[in-house]
Amino acid sequence: MSIDEYVNIIWYDENLSEQTKGILRTIHYRLFECTSIESLQETINNNIHDTEKIILVLSGSMDHELILNNIHSEQRIVSIFILVNALSTPFDSYSKISGVFTDYEVLETKMLAQARILNHQVVAFDCDEKLSERSMEELNEKPEGNFYDMHLRFSSDHFVTSNEKEKLLKYCRRRYASNSTQLKHIDDFEKAYESKDALRWYSKDCFLFSSLNKCLRKQSGNVYDCDMVYFAADLSIQIQLEWKKQREKNNPNLDSFHVYRGLNLPEAEITRIQNYCGKSITIKGFLSTTKSFLVAQMFAANIVFDIEIDPKLENIVYADISTYSQIPDEEEILIDFGTTFQ
């Protein structure tokens, strides 16, 4: 079953063994195996959308120069990892190479960390004319409209039902039907998940992180019909609780601060956002940001959002989740679903 993903991993190995294939099945991102330059080019041209990104791994013996000269300029390839038996050939002239490794486990850790951060780039914006006519102060005083009753509704027990949980499990098992690793994570979630652990589960490099915002972005009707609303509601509530806890802890030191988000957006989307300068933009999903401009810049293909947060305002709900993250250096601030910025 093909999974619609933003991040694709291509594993290129001219002598790909069954043992290696077995190891690669544990990777939950969409992964393509290629054994020739022809199959590599065909995979890129026929299977990966222009807006998607590629992490390429060159594994084993090959003419690295030949391969790199053929594909290095491909815009969808954002990072190249090389796995060899012994370090010998320098690759300084190729800017997309993220590292040369002799140990698969070290490479896998670095590769999946990069894939996770790249996946954070996926976000959708709703430029609402009705919202754009009102200032953030007005929104703060009268939190109404499509997304501003979200926290009230998500605070109810309406969604915490076995029916909503079954809908989530069915959706995720369908998405990952051919991925035994993710199916095991889904089984673990079914048995062990509790609402209070939503932030920890979100921070795991597993099916929830990859599926949640994609599911929310594709929801064209009522958001409460989303297949993953069971988890989205829990996550939103936990962000709110963490937000209240952090506000109480930091009071009265509630100075404004900046967070950043590196993105890859089509030119048309950038132009659309520029046209709404000074107006309001609503995020269709949970927005992962970082306190580190360098982290945001590292993975920004064409734009970095600089977001100023005034903690004294109550229209933006967020949580510092770096203590939950598998990559603490991200310094991650997770902004709640449906937040509107000006």
Short mmCIF file of C-alpha atoms in Angstrom, two decimals, residues 11 26 81-82 95 97 104 179 194 239 260:
data_model
loop_
_atom_site.label_atom_id
_atom_site.label_comp_id
_atom_site.label_asym_id
_atom_site.label_seq_id
_atom_site.Cartn_x
_atom_site.Cartn_y
_atom_site.Cartn_z
CA TRP A 11 18.03 3.32 -0.44
CA THR A 26 11.68 -1.44 10.15
CA PHE A 81 23.97 9.72 3.44
CA ILE A 82 26.75 7.37 2.39
CA SER A 95 26.98 20.08 -0.45
CA ILE A 97 26.07 15.00 1.75
CA TYR A 104 24.40 1.36 9.86
CA ASN A 179 4.81 -1.83 7.54
CA GLU A 194 -3.52 6.87 28.07
CA ILE A 239 -0.82 21.25 25.45
CA TYR A 260 11.04 29.74 14.40
#
